[in-house]
Short mmCIF file of C-alpha atoms (C1' of nucleotides) in Angstrom, two decimals:
data_model
loop_
_atom_site.label_atom_id
_atom_site.label_comp_id
_atom_site.label_asym_id
_atom_site.label_seq_id
_atom_site.Cartn_x
_atom_site.Cartn_y
_atom_site.Cartn_z
CA MET A 1 11.19 248.25 182.33
CA ALA A 2 12.17 246.44 185.49
CA THR A 3 12.13 249.72 187.36
CA ASP A 4 8.66 250.54 186.16
CA HIS A 5 7.46 247.11 187.08
CA THR A 6 8.92 247.56 190.54
CA ARG A 7 7.23 250.90 190.87
CA LYS A 8 3.92 249.23 190.25
CA ARG A 9 4.39 247.46 193.57
CA GLY A 10 4.13 250.13 196.19
CA PRO A 11 2.97 250.03 199.80
CA LEU A 12 0.39 247.46 198.86
CA ALA A 13 3.07 244.92 198.16
CA ILE A 14 5.13 246.11 201.12
CA GLY A 15 2.25 245.42 203.44
CA GLY A 16 1.86 241.88 202.25
CA ARG A 17 5.56 241.26 202.37
CA LEU A 18 5.87 242.57 205.89
CA ARG A 19 2.98 240.39 206.98
CA ARG A 20 4.62 237.34 205.59
CA LEU A 21 7.95 238.27 207.14
CA VAL A 22 6.30 238.51 210.53
CA GLU A 23 4.50 235.26 209.91
CA ARG A 24 7.76 233.55 209.17
CA MET A 25 9.41 235.01 212.23
CA ASP A 26 6.59 233.72 214.39
CA GLN A 27 6.74 230.31 212.81
CA ASP A 28 10.48 229.98 213.31
CA ALA A 29 10.18 231.09 216.90
CA GLY A 30 7.33 228.63 217.30
CA ARG A 31 9.53 225.83 216.09
CA VAL A 32 12.07 226.66 218.76
CA TYR A 33 9.42 226.48 221.48
CA ALA A 34 8.13 223.24 220.04
CA ASP A 35 11.66 221.81 220.16
CA LEU A 36 11.64 222.52 223.88
CA GLY A 37 8.25 220.89 224.24
CA VAL A 38 6.80 224.23 225.30
CA VAL A 39 3.40 225.55 224.28
CA PHE A 40 3.88 229.26 223.75
CA GLU A 41 2.02 231.86 221.76
CA GLN A 42 4.02 234.86 220.59
CA ARG A 43 1.41 237.31 221.72
CA TRP A 44 1.95 236.07 225.29
CA TRP A 45 5.45 237.48 225.41
CA GLY A 46 4.58 241.15 225.68
CA VAL A 47 2.12 240.56 228.50
CA MET A 48 4.34 238.15 230.39
CA GLU A 49 7.41 240.30 230.06
CA HIS A 50 5.57 243.32 231.30
CA LEU A 51 4.09 241.52 234.28
CA ALA A 52 7.39 239.88 235.13
CA GLU A 53 9.39 243.11 234.96
CA GLN A 54 6.88 245.67 236.13
CA GLY A 55 4.54 243.69 238.38
CA PRO A 56 0.75 243.38 238.31
CA ALA A 57 -1.10 245.47 235.78
CA SER A 58 -4.59 246.09 234.50
CA VAL A 59 -5.79 245.39 230.99
CA ALA A 60 -5.66 249.09 230.23
CA GLU A 61 -2.13 249.48 231.55
CA LEU A 62 -0.97 246.56 229.47
CA ALA A 63 -2.68 247.94 226.41
CA ARG A 64 -0.89 251.23 226.86
CA ALA A 65 2.47 249.65 227.59
CA LEU A 66 2.29 247.29 224.63
CA GLY A 67 0.73 249.73 222.22
CA ILE A 68 -2.22 247.53 221.35
CA THR A 69 -5.95 247.80 221.97
CA GLN A 70 -7.81 246.71 225.07
CA PRO A 71 -9.77 243.99 223.30
CA SER A 72 -6.49 242.53 222.09
CA VAL A 73 -5.11 242.48 225.60
CA SER A 74 -8.36 241.06 226.86
CA GLN A 75 -8.19 238.20 224.43
CA THR A 76 -4.55 237.48 225.20
CA ARG A 77 -5.35 237.63 228.88
CA ARG A 78 -8.00 235.04 228.44
CA SER A 79 -5.68 232.76 226.52
CA LEU A 80 -3.03 233.13 229.21
CA GLU A 81 -5.54 232.39 231.96
CA VAL A 82 -6.74 229.26 230.21
CA ALA A 83 -3.10 228.19 230.03
CA GLY A 84 -2.73 228.84 233.75
CA LEU A 85 0.06 231.35 233.24
CA ILE A 86 -1.61 234.40 234.78
CA GLN A 87 -4.26 235.06 237.32
CA ALA A 88 -6.58 237.99 237.81
CA GLN A 89 -7.70 239.73 240.96
CA SER A 90 -10.25 242.44 241.36
CA ASP A 91 -8.88 245.87 242.11
CA PRO A 92 -10.24 247.28 245.41
CA ARG A 93 -9.75 250.78 244.04
CA ASP A 94 -11.97 250.26 241.02
CA ALA A 95 -14.55 247.54 240.75
CA ARG A 96 -14.32 247.54 237.00
CA SER A 97 -10.62 246.86 236.90
CA ARG A 98 -8.72 243.60 237.25
CA ARG A 99 -5.11 243.26 238.30
CA LEU A 100 -3.35 240.66 236.24
CA ASP A 101 -0.26 238.92 237.50
CA LEU A 102 1.89 235.96 236.54
CA SER A 103 0.99 232.71 238.26
CA ASP A 104 3.73 230.53 239.71
CA GLN A 105 3.48 228.49 236.54
CA GLY A 106 3.81 231.63 234.50
CA ARG A 107 6.90 232.71 236.40
CA ALA A 108 8.46 229.32 235.95
CA LEU A 109 7.82 229.43 232.21
CA TYR A 110 9.19 232.94 232.00
CA ARG A 111 12.40 231.78 233.63
CA GLN A 112 12.56 228.68 231.48
CA LEU A 113 12.30 230.69 228.29
CA ALA A 114 14.74 233.42 229.26
CA PRO A 115 17.66 231.71 227.44
CA VAL A 116 15.51 231.39 224.32
CA TRP A 117 14.80 235.08 224.32
CA ALA A 118 18.43 235.89 225.01
CA ALA A 119 19.32 233.84 221.94
CA MET A 120 16.74 235.75 219.93
CA ASP A 121 18.37 238.98 221.02
CA VAL A 122 21.71 237.71 219.78
CA VAL A 123 20.12 236.87 216.44
CA ALA A 124 18.53 240.29 216.18
CA VAL A 125 21.89 241.94 216.68
CA GLU A 126 23.40 239.55 214.14
CA LEU A 127 20.75 240.41 211.54
CA ASN A 128 21.12 244.11 212.21
CA ALA A 129 24.81 243.83 211.41
CA GLU A 130 24.25 241.56 208.43
CA VAL A 131 21.32 243.30 206.80
CA ALA A 132 19.95 246.49 208.25
CA ASP A 133 19.09 248.15 211.48
CA VAL A 134 15.48 247.05 211.63
CA MET A 135 14.77 248.60 215.00
CA SER A 136 16.09 251.99 213.89
CA MET A 137 14.09 251.77 210.71
CA LEU A 138 10.98 251.00 212.72
CA ASP A 139 11.65 253.90 215.04
CA SER A 140 12.12 256.23 212.10
CA LEU A 141 9.05 254.95 210.30
CA ASP A 142 6.92 255.22 213.40
CA ALA A 143 8.11 258.78 213.90
CA ALA A 144 7.54 259.71 210.26
CA LEU A 145 4.02 258.30 210.26
CA ALA A 146 3.22 259.93 213.58
CA ARG A 147 4.27 263.22 212.04
CA THR A 148 2.24 262.70 208.88
CA SER A 149 0.01 259.66 208.60
CA LEU A 150 0.00 257.39 205.62
CA TYR A 151 -3.59 258.44 205.01
CA GLU A 152 -2.63 262.10 204.75
CA ARG A 153 0.31 261.30 202.55
CA ILE A 154 -1.82 259.29 200.16
CA ARG A 155 -4.55 261.93 200.07
CA ARG A 156 -1.97 264.61 199.36
CA ALA A 157 -0.45 262.59 196.54
CA MET A 158 -3.94 262.01 195.12
CA ASP A 159 -5.34 265.48 195.51
CA GLY A 160 -2.26 267.63 195.16
CA PRO A 161 -0.86 269.98 197.77
CA GLN A 162 -3.99 272.15 198.09
CA GLY A 163 -6.76 269.72 197.39
CA GLY A 164 -8.75 267.25 199.35
CA LYS A 165 -9.69 267.12 203.00
CA GLY A 166 -7.55 269.22 205.28
CA MET B 1 20.74 251.02 231.32
CA ALA B 2 18.67 252.23 228.45
CA THR B 3 20.78 250.18 226.10
CA ASP B 4 20.32 247.08 228.17
CA HIS B 5 16.62 247.66 228.37
CA THR B 6 16.50 247.98 224.62
CA ARG B 7 18.42 244.78 224.23
CA LYS B 8 15.74 243.02 226.22
CA ARG B 9 13.38 243.68 223.33
CA GLY B 10 14.60 241.49 220.50
CA PRO B 11 12.78 239.92 217.56
CA LEU B 12 9.80 239.30 219.78
CA ALA B 13 9.12 243.01 220.03
CA ILE B 14 10.06 243.53 216.38
CA GLY B 15 7.42 241.06 215.31
CA GLY B 16 4.69 242.82 217.21
CA ARG B 17 5.81 246.22 216.02
CA LEU B 18 5.88 245.10 212.40
CA ARG B 19 2.41 243.65 212.75
CA ARG B 20 1.08 246.90 214.07
CA LEU B 21 2.84 248.87 211.38
CA VAL B 22 1.19 246.74 208.74
CA GLU B 23 -2.12 247.09 210.50
CA ARG B 24 -1.81 250.85 210.46
CA MET B 25 -0.88 250.87 206.80
CA ASP B 26 -3.93 248.81 205.96
CA GLN B 27 -6.16 251.05 208.01
CA ASP B 28 -4.89 254.21 206.38
CA ALA B 29 -5.30 252.70 202.94
CA GLY B 30 -8.76 251.57 203.96
CA ARG B 31 -9.67 255.11 204.88
CA VAL B 32 -8.71 256.27 201.42
CA TYR B 33 -10.95 253.66 199.82
CA ALA B 34 -13.76 254.58 202.18
CA ASP B 35 -13.38 258.24 201.18
CA LEU B 36 -14.02 257.15 197.61
CA GLY B 37 -17.04 255.14 198.68
CA VAL B 38 -15.30 251.98 197.57
CA VAL B 39 -15.40 248.67 199.38
CA PHE B 40 -11.94 247.17 199.01
CA GLU B 41 -9.97 244.62 200.99
CA GLN B 42 -6.20 244.93 200.86
CA ARG B 43 -5.72 241.25 200.20
CA TRP B 44 -7.69 241.69 196.94
CA TRP B 45 -4.99 243.81 195.43
CA GLY B 46 -2.43 241.08 194.75
CA VAL B 47 -4.99 238.84 193.08
CA MET B 48 -6.60 241.60 191.05
CA GLU B 49 -3.31 243.05 189.93
CA HIS B 50 -2.06 239.69 188.82
CA LEU B 51 -5.22 238.86 186.89
CA ALA B 52 -5.34 242.31 185.31
CA GLU B 53 -1.73 242.27 184.22
CA GLN B 54 -1.15 238.60 183.48
CA GLY B 55 -4.60 237.30 182.58
CA PRO B 56 -6.57 234.36 183.91
CA ALA B 57 -4.83 232.20 186.46
CA SER B 58 -5.48 229.22 188.70
CA VAL B 59 -5.44 229.26 192.47
CA ALA B 60 -2.07 227.53 192.44
CA GLU B 61 -0.59 230.00 189.96
CA LEU B 62 -1.78 232.90 192.06
CA ALA B 63 -0.39 231.33 195.22
CA ARG B 64 2.99 230.98 193.58
CA ALA B 65 2.96 234.46 192.08
CA LEU B 66 1.92 236.13 195.32
CA GLY B 67 4.06 234.00 197.60
CA ILE B 68 1.15 232.89 199.81
CA THR B 69 -0.52 229.56 200.41
CA GLN B 70 -3.31 228.03 198.38
CA PRO B 71 -5.86 228.20 201.18
CA SER B 72 -5.17 231.92 201.49
CA VAL B 73 -5.75 232.40 197.80
CA SER B 74 -8.82 230.23 197.97
CA GLN B 75 -10.29 232.36 200.71
CA THR B 76 -9.49 235.60 198.93
CA ARG B 77 -10.94 234.17 195.74
CA ARG B 78 -14.14 233.43 197.54
CA SER B 79 -14.32 236.92 198.97
CA LEU B 80 -13.70 238.40 195.54
CA GLU B 81 -16.38 236.21 193.97
CA VAL B 82 -18.92 237.21 196.56
CA ALA B 83 -18.09 240.82 195.73
CA GLY B 84 -18.61 240.07 192.05
CA LEU B 85 -15.10 241.13 191.13
CA ILE B 86 -13.88 237.86 189.67
CA GLN B 87 -15.39 234.83 188.08
CA ALA B 88 -14.19 231.27 187.88
CA GLN B 89 -14.32 228.84 185.01
CA SER B 90 -13.37 225.20 184.97
CA ASP B 91 -10.18 224.39 183.16
CA PRO B 92 -10.76 221.95 180.30
CA ARG B 93 -7.20 220.71 180.71
CA ASP B 94 -7.63 219.72 184.33
CA ALA B 95 -10.95 219.12 185.98
CA ARG B 96 -9.61 219.96 189.40
CA SER B 97 -8.40 223.40 188.42
CA ARG B 98 -10.32 226.63 188.07
CA ARG B 99 -9.33 229.57 185.93
CA LEU B 100 -9.99 232.82 187.73
CA ASP B 101 -10.44 236.06 185.84
CA LEU B 102 -11.58 239.58 186.59
CA SER B 103 -15.22 240.23 185.91
CA ASP B 104 -16.27 243.38 184.09
CA GLN B 105 -17.02 244.87 187.46
CA GLY B 106 -13.58 243.85 188.66
CA ARG B 107 -11.93 245.49 185.68
CA ALA B 108 -13.86 248.66 186.22
CA LEU B 109 -12.81 248.76 189.86
CA TYR B 110 -9.23 248.07 188.93
CA ARG B 111 -9.28 251.04 186.58
CA GLN B 112 -11.03 253.22 189.10
CA LEU B 113 -8.44 252.54 191.77
CA ALA B 114 -5.39 252.92 189.56
CA PRO B 115 -4.88 256.57 190.59
CA VAL B 116 -5.06 255.56 194.25
CA TRP B 117 -2.35 253.02 193.79
CA ALA B 118 -0.26 255.45 191.81
CA ALA B 119 -0.52 257.85 194.74
CA MET B 120 0.54 255.08 197.09
CA ASP B 121 3.59 254.52 194.95
CA VAL B 122 4.46 258.18 195.24
CA VAL B 123 4.16 257.95 199.00
CA ALA B 124 6.36 254.87 199.12
CA VAL B 125 9.10 256.69 197.26
CA GLU B 126 8.63 259.66 199.57
CA LEU B 127 8.98 257.50 202.68
CA ASN B 128 12.00 255.73 201.25
CA ALA B 129 13.71 259.07 200.83
CA GLU B 130 12.57 260.36 204.20
CA VAL B 131 13.20 257.33 206.34
CA ALA B 132 14.75 254.27 204.88
CA ASP B 133 14.69 252.06 201.83
CA VAL B 134 12.10 249.62 203.08
CA MET B 135 11.94 247.58 199.92
CA SER B 136 15.71 247.09 199.86
CA MET B 137 15.66 246.17 203.49
CA LEU B 138 12.96 243.62 202.82
CA ASP B 139 14.90 242.21 199.90
CA SER B 140 18.03 241.91 202.03
CA LEU B 141 16.15 240.39 204.95
CA ASP B 142 14.41 237.89 202.71
CA ALA B 143 17.73 236.89 201.20
CA ALA B 144 19.46 236.61 204.58
CA LEU B 145 16.67 234.46 206.01
CA ALA B 146 16.55 232.31 202.89
CA ARG B 147 20.27 231.72 203.36
CA THR B 148 19.96 230.91 207.04
CA SER B 149 16.51 230.72 208.61
CA LEU B 150 15.61 232.48 211.79
CA TYR B 151 15.04 229.06 213.35
CA GLU B 152 18.58 227.97 212.59
CA ARG B 153 19.99 231.23 213.81
CA ILE B 154 18.14 230.99 217.10
CA ARG B 155 19.10 227.35 217.58
CA ARG B 156 22.74 228.19 216.89
CA ALA B 157 22.68 231.05 219.37
CA MET B 158 21.09 228.76 221.95
CA ASP B 159 23.20 225.67 221.39
CA GLY B 160 26.49 227.16 220.31
CA PRO B 161 28.26 226.61 216.99
CA GLN B 162 28.51 222.83 217.28
CA GLY B 163 25.43 221.95 219.27
CA GLY B 164 21.84 221.25 218.50
CA LYS B 165 20.13 219.84 215.49
CA GLY B 166 22.10 220.02 212.24
"C1'" DT C 1 -5.24 197.61 184.08
"C1'" DG C 2 -5.07 198.39 188.82
"C1'" DT C 3 -2.76 200.52 192.53
"C1'" DA C 4 -0.05 204.00 194.74
"C1'" DT C 5 1.45 208.60 194.74
"C1'" DT C 6 1.04 213.29 193.70
"C1'" DT C 7 -1.51 217.37 192.76
"C1'" DA C 8 -5.55 221.04 192.87
"C1'" DC C 9 -8.55 222.98 195.65
"C1'" DA C 10 -11.76 223.80 199.49
"C1'" DT C 11 -12.83 223.87 204.35
"C1'" DA C 12 -12.03 224.15 209.30
"C1'" DG C 13 -9.78 226.05 212.94
"C1'" DG C 14 -6.48 229.11 214.86
"C1'" DC C 15 -3.23 233.24 215.62
"C1'" DG C 16 -2.86 238.15 216.30
"C1'" DC C 17 -4.43 242.06 215.43
"C1'" DC C 18 -8.50 245.42 214.53
"C1'" DT C 19 -13.40 248.00 215.18
"C1'" DA C 20 -18.08 248.10 216.94
"C1'" DA C 21 -21.12 247.39 220.43
"C1'" DC C 22 -22.40 246.46 224.94
"C1'" DT C 23 -22.60 246.40 230.26
"C1'" DA C 24 -21.16 248.24 234.42
"C1'" DA C 25 -18.62 251.42 237.27
"C1'" DT C 26 -16.76 255.92 238.05
"C1'" DA C 27 -16.25 260.87 237.43
"C1'" DT C 28 -18.12 265.26 236.28
"C1'" DC C 29 -21.46 268.76 236.29
"C1'" DA C 30 -25.72 271.33 237.18
"C1'" DT D 1 -28.76 264.44 244.21
"C1'" DG D 2 -29.60 263.06 239.65
"C1'" DA D 3 -28.25 263.15 234.94
"C1'" DT D 4 -24.67 262.95 231.75
"C1'" DA D 5 -20.15 261.82 230.15
"C1'" DT D 6 -16.21 259.03 230.54
"C1'" DT D 7 -13.80 254.88 231.58
"C1'" DA D 8 -12.74 249.56 232.24
"C1'" DG D 9 -13.39 245.57 230.28
"C1'" DT D 10 -15.64 241.90 227.51
"C1'" DT D 11 -17.61 239.89 223.44
"C1'" DA D 12 -18.61 239.40 218.56
"C1'" DG D 13 -17.22 239.59 214.11
"C1'" DG D 14 -13.82 240.37 210.67
"C1'" DC D 15 -9.19 240.73 208.12
"C1'" DG D 16 -5.19 238.30 206.46
"C1'" DC D 17 -2.40 235.10 207.03
"C1'" DC D 18 -1.15 230.12 208.56
"C1'" DT D 19 -1.45 224.59 209.11
"C1'" DA D 20 -4.08 220.38 208.95
"C1'" DT D 21 -7.33 217.73 206.75
"C1'" DG D 22 -10.26 216.01 203.33
"C1'" DT D 23 -12.12 215.01 198.50
"C1'" DA D 24 -11.34 214.43 193.79
"C1'" DA D 25 -8.56 214.24 189.73
"C1'" DA D 26 -4.28 213.36 187.46
"C1'" DT D 27 0.05 211.00 187.10
"C1'" DA D 28 3.35 207.35 187.78
"C1'" DC D 29 4.44 202.68 188.15
"C1'" DA D 30 4.18 197.59 188.19
#
DNA sequence: TGTATTTACATAGGCGCCTAACTAATATCA
DNA sequence: TGATATTAGTTAGGCGCCTATGTAAATACA
């Protein structure tokens, strides 16, 4: 009955497991930063990398580039500003918009942490070879769920092929 | 340079992507519950399933069974109690411990949602066939990281095979 | 028996994401 | 030109996890 017991744990268990995997990844990365005596929040990386590589950007541009919501960017932006890593300037083209850019301190930290991130890349490649191609799996999953959402799939499984909301 | 650009996005991007994947899964599941007019938090599932299948349990037992921390269980327990889905009794064998069990209302909800979870299982199998064996990948990843933690891997990549903390 | 250590649990605060709601600015339309 | 719709961004609150801390009970040890 091991198979049946396993079948009892579907996406609900997957979700929890993925969360904890991510949590562990963040913790381990956090330990590396702590070893270097650096205060760094994981969520900062996406914003900093984008600003460093692409130049100043608005909250909306960052949200689009990172694939997260504006409020999330806004909160990260605030955290980064408090830490002195970015600065904001009003955009003369649109009074509502703010251009965010790395501060000198932010640039220095970005450079300092580049070797850490390079090492993380090496580890990702290593794990891909050792275990599974996580990035490819994510790409495939993203594509599959973009095609047909999890919601639709569940509703179809519940209601049958012709039932339920269209 | 597409390959090089991709290599710039290592575990840091993976972490964020996994978080968002989980978020989306929770949202889609939440929409299904909402369709049924049911108020249900994803984190309730692990606790409810364990209590329904294994009987009354303490916070510590649940934490061990679900692989999360005590405070997390404690918070979920509180949420479940407020919702009237579980009840707690003191444990005569240990005055510090509380036995948690599903209330009648909790049992009824568990039964009501069983078809939903069965449908989710179907979808999981479907996605496994369509995309990738996510559960196997998780198993393998968990095992690989239990063998050698991400922290150690990163430190080794940073410091070289002989350097750094042992 | 008294003291030190360990264990069970709750609470506080935080991280990283979300949605809802709001204000203000801009764009569109009649 | 004025009204309406859309957009940019912030804030509040919440979900689901974490660590740190604290209180109380149980256990271990001298």
